[in-house]
Tab-separated table of C-alpha atoms and ligand atoms in Angstrom:
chain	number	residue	atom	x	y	z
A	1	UNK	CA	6.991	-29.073	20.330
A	2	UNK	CA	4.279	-29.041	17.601
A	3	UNK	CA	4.934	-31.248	14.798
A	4	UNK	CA	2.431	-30.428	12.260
A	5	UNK	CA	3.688	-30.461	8.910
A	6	UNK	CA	2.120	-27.382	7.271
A	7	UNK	CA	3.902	-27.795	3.600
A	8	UNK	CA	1.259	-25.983	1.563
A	9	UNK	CA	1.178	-22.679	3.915
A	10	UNK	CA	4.857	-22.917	3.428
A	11	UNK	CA	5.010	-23.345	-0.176
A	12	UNK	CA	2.168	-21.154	-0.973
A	13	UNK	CA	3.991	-18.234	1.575
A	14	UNK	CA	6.557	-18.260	-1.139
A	15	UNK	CA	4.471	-17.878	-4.084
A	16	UNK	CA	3.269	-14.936	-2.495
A	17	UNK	CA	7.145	-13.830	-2.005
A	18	UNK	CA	6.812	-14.325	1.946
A	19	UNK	CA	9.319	-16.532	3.075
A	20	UNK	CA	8.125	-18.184	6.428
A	21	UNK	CA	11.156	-19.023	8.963
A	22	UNK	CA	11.286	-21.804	11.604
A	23	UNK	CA	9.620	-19.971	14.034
A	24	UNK	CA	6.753	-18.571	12.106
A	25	UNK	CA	6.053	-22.231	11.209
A	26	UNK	CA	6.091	-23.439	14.947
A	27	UNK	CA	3.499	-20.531	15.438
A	28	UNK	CA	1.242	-21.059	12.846
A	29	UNK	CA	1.110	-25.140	13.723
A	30	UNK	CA	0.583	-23.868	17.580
A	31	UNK	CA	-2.409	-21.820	15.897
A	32	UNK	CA	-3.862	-24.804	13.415
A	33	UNK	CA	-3.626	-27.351	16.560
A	34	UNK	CA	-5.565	-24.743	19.587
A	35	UNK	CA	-8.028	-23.927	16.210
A	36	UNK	CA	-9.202	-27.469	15.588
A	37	UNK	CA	-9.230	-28.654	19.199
A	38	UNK	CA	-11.071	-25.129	19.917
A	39	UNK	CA	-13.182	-25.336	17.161
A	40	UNK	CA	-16.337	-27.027	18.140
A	41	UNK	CA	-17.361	-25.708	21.480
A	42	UNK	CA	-16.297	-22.027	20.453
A	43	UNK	CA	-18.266	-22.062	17.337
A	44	UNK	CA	-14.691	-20.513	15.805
A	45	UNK	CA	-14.457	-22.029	11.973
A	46	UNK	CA	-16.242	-24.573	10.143
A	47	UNK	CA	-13.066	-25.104	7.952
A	48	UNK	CA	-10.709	-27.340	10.724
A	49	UNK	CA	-9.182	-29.917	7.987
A	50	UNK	CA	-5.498	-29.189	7.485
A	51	UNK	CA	-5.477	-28.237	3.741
A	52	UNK	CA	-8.546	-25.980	4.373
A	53	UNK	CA	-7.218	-24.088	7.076
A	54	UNK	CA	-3.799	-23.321	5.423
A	55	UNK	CA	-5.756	-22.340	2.149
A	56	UNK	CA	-8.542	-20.528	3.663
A	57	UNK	CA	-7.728	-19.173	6.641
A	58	UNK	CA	-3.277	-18.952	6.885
A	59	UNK	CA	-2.619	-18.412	3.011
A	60	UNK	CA	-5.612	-16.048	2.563
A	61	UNK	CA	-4.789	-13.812	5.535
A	62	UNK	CA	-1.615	-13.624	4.157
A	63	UNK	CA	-2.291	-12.971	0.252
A	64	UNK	CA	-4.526	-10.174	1.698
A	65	UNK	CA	-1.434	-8.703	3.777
A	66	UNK	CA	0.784	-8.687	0.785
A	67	UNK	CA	-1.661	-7.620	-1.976
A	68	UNK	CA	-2.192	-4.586	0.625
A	69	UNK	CA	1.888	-4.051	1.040
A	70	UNK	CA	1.595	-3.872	-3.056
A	71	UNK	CA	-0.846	-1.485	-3.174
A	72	UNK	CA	0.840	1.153	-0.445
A	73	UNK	CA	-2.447	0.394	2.010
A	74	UNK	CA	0.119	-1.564	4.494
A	75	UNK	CA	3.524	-0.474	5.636
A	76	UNK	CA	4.411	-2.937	8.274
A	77	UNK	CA	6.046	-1.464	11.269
A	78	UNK	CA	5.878	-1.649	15.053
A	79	UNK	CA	3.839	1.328	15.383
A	80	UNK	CA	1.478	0.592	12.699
A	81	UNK	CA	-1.631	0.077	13.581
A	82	UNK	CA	-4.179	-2.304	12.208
A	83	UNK	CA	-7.267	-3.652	13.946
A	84	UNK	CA	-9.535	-6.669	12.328
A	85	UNK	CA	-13.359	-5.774	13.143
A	86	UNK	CA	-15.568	-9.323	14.002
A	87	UNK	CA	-11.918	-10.965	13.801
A	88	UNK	CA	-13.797	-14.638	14.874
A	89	UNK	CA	-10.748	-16.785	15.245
A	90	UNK	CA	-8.503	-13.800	14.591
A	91	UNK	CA	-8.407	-14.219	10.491
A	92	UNK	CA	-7.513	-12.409	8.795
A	93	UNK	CA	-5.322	-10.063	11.601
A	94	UNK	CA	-3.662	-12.648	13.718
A	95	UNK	CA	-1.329	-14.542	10.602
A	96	UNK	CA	-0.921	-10.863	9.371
A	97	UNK	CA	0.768	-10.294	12.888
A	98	UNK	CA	2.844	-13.807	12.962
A	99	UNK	CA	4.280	-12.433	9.666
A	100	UNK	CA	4.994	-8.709	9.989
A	101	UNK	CA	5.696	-6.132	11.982
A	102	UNK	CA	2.236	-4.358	13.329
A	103	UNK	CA	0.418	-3.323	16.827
A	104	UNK	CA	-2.975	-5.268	16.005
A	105	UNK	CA	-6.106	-4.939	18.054
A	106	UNK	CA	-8.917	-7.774	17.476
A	107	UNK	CA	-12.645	-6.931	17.740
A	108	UNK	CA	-15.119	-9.682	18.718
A	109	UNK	CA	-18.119	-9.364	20.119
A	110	UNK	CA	-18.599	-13.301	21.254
A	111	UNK	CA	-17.125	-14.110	24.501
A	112	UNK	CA	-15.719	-17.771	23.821
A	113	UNK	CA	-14.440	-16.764	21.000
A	114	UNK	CA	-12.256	-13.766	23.146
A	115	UNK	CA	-11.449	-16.267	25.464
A	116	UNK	CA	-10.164	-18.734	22.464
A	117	UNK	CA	-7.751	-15.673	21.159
A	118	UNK	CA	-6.843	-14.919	24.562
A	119	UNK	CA	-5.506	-18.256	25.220
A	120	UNK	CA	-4.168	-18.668	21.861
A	121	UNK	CA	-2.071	-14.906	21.928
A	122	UNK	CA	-0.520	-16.070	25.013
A	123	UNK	CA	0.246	-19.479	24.188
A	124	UNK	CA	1.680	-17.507	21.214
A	125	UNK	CA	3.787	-15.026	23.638
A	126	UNK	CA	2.333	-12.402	21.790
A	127	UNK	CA	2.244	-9.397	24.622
A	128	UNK	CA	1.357	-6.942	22.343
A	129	UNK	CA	-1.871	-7.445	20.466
A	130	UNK	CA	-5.067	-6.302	22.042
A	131	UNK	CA	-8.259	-8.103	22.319
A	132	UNK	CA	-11.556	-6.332	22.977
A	133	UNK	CA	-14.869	-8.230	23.826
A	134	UNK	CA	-17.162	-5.137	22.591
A	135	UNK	CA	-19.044	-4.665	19.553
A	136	UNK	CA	-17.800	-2.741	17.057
A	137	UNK	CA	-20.481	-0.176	16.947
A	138	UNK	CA	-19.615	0.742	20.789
A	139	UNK	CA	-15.597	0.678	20.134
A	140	UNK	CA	-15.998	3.020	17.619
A	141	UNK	CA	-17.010	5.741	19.954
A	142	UNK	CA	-14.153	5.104	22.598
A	143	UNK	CA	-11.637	7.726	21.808
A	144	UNK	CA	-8.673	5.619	22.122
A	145	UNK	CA	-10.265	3.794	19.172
A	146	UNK	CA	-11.768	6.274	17.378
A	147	UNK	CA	-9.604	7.278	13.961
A	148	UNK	CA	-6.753	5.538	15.646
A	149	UNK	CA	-6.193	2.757	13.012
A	150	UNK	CA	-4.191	3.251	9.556
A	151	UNK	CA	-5.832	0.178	8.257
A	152	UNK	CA	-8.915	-1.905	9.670
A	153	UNK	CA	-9.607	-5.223	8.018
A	154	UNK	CA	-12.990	-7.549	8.748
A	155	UNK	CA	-13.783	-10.480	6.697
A	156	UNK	CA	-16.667	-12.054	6.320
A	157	UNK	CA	-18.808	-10.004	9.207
A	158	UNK	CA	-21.616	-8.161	7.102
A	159	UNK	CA	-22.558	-6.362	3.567
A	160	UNK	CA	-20.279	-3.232	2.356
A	161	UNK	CA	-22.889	-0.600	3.902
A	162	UNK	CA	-22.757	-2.102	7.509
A	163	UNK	CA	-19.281	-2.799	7.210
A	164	UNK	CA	-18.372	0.493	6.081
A	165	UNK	CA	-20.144	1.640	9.490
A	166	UNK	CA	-18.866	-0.828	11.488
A	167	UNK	CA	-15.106	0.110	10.597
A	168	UNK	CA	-14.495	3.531	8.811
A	169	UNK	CA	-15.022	5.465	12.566
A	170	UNK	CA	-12.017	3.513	13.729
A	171	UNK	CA	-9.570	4.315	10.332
A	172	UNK	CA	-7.538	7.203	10.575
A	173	UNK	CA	-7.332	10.011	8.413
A	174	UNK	CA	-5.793	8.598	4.752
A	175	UNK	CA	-5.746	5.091	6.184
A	176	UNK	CA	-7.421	2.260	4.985
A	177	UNK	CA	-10.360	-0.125	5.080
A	178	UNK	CA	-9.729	-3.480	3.359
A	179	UNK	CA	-11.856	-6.398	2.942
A	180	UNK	CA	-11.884	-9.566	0.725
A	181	UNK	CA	-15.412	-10.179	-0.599
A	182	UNK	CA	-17.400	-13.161	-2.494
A	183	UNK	CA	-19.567	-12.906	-5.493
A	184	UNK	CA	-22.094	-10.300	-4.835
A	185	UNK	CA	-19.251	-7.320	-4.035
A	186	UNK	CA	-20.903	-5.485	-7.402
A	187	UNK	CA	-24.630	-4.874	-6.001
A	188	UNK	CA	-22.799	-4.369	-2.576
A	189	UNK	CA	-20.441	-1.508	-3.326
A	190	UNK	CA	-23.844	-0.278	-5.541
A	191	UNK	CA	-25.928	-0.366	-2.518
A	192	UNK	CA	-22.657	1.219	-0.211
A	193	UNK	CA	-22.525	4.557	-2.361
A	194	UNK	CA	-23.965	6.843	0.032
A	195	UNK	CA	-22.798	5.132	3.057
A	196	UNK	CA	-19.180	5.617	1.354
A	197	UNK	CA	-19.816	9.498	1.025
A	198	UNK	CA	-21.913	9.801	4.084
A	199	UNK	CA	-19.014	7.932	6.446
A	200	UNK	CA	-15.948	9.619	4.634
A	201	UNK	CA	-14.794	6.751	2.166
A	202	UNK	CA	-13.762	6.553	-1.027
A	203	UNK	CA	-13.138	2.742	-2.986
A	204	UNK	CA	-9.584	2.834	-4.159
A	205	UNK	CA	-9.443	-0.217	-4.895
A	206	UNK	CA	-11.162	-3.528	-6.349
A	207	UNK	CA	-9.407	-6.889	-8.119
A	208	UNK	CA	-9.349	-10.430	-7.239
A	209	UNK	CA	-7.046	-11.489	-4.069
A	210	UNK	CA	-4.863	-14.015	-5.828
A	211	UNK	CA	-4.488	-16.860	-3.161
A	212	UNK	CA	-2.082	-19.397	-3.802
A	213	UNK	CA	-3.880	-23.391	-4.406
A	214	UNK	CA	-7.273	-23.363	-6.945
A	215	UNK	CA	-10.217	-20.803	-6.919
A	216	UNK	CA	-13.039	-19.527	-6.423
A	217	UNK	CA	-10.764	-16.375	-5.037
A	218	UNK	CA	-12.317	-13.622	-3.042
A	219	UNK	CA	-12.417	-10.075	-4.702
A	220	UNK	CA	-10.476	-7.536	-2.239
A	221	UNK	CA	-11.908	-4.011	-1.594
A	222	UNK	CA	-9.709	-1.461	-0.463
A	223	UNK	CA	-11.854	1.754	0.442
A	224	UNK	CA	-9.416	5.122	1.667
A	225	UNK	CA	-10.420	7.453	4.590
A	226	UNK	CA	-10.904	10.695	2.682
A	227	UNK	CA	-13.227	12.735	5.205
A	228	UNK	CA	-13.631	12.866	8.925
A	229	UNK	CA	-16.523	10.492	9.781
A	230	UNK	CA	-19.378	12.085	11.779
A	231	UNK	CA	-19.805	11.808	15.194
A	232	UNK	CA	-23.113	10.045	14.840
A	233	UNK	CA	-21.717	6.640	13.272
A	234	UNK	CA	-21.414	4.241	14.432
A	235	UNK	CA	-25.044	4.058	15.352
A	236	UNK	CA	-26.699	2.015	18.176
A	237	UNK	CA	-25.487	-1.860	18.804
A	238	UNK	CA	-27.892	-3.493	16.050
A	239	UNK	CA	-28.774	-0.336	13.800
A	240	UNK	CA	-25.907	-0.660	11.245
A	241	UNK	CA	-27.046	-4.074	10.357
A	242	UNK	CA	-30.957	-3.339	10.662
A	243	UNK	CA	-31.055	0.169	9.005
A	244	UNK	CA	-27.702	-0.313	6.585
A	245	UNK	CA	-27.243	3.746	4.809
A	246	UNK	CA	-28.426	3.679	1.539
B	301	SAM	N1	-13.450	-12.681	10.371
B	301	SAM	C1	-13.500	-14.050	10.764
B	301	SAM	C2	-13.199	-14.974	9.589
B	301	SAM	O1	-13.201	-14.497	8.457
B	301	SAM	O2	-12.970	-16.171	9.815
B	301	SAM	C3	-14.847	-14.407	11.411
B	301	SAM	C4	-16.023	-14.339	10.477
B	301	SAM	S1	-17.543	-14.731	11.296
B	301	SAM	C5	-18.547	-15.205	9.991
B	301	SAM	C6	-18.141	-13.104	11.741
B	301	SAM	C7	-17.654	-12.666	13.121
B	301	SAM	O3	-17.919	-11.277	13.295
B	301	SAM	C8	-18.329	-13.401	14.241
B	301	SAM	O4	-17.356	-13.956	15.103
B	301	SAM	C9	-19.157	-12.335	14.954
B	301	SAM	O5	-19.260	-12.554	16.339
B	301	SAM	C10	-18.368	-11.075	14.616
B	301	SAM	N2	-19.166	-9.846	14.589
B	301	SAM	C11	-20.265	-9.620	13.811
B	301	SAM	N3	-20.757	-8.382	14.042
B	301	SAM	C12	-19.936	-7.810	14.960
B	301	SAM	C13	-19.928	-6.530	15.617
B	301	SAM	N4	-20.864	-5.630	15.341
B	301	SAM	N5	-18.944	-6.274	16.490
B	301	SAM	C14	-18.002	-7.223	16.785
B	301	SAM	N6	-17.965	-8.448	16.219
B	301	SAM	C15	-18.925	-8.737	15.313
């Protein structure tokens, strides 16, 4: 029995118009205690106080899932499918998943961290979301990856460009890309022009991600899969990030 009183994920859950049952509450307390025990030797967060992670890490994976049911980029349903690319501690995927209906898949490329999620989506009885230890750039070219995804989300993993080639292979035809930024997303979506058109992209969206508690609040990016991506991206393990398209 977890007994962690998480009051300000609850009340901020129904600003947002997400009303969080019993059980939903008992998960995400399961989640906030493995996080800050886990944090240290996993390298997983740097935000383990309890108002910190309900604000940064519960409330704004949430705001992110409903802004995105808003805007028509997210239809939650058992056979949708959503993976989060350099998903760390699994934010923002995993509380989108505790939430809503979705078949999730988390990419992380750093083993403890795997081995943190893999623990926790047990503890969590959660049979059906799937964790690869990979790097994005090689998942990409797996074909039961490939263009599988209606909506890929990655926070905090690199600038637009790279991120745009780390996660448009794996979005589906008319899917969706979406990714809450800080305050440079201007010269970054300026500098991602022609690796939106060269990848198949097109920004459909760009506003502040209203998260409930006091600012600084990200700005969320929603870019559409217009175009087929070439076969080419993603390039090599390292390339994306060394060589971003410009
Ligand atoms: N998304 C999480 C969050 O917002 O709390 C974690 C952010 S952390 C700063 C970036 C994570 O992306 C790290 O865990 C890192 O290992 C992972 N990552 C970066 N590049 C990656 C790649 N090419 N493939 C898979 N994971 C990657």
């Amino acid at each position: 029995m977890v007994n962690v009183q998480l009051l300000l994920l609850q009340e901020g859950a129904q600003e947002l118009g997400i009303n969080l049952q019993r059980g939903h509450l008992d998960a995400f307390a399961t989640y906030y205690r493995e996080l800050v025990r886990e944090a240290p030797k996993a390298d997983l967060t740097s935000v383990t106080d309890l108002e910190g992670v309900q604000r940064r890490h519960f409330l704004e994976s949430l705001a992110l899932g409903k802004a995105l049911i808003d805007l028509g980029a997210f239809a939650p349903h058992p056979h949708c499918r959503v993976v989060d690319v350099g998903t760390g501690a699994g934010f923002p995927g995993l509380p989108l998943r505790l939430v809503w209906p979705l078949r999730l898949t988390l990419i992380e490329a750093h083993r403890r961290k795997v081995e943190f999620l893999r623990r926790l989506v047990a503890l969590l009885g959660l049979a059906d979301v799937e964790i690869v230890w990979a790097r994005a750039e090689e998942v990409g070219h797996q074909t039961q990856y490939r263009e599988a995804y209606s909506l890929a989300l990655a926070r905090a993993v690199a600038p637009m460009s790279t991120l745009l080639e780390l996660t448009l292979p794996l979005v589906a035809m008319g899917g969706f890309l979406a990714t809450p930024k800080g305050e440079r997303v201007k010269e970054e979506l300026r500098e991602a022009a022609k690796a939106l058109s060269m990848l198949g992209g097109e920004v459909v969206y760009v506003g502040s991600l209203k998260v409930p508690g006091p600012g600084p609040h990200p700005t969320l990016v929603v870019v559409e899969k217009k175009q087929p991506t070439p076969p080419l991206y993603p390039r090599r393990p390292g390339i994306p990030q060394k060589r971003p398209l410009r």
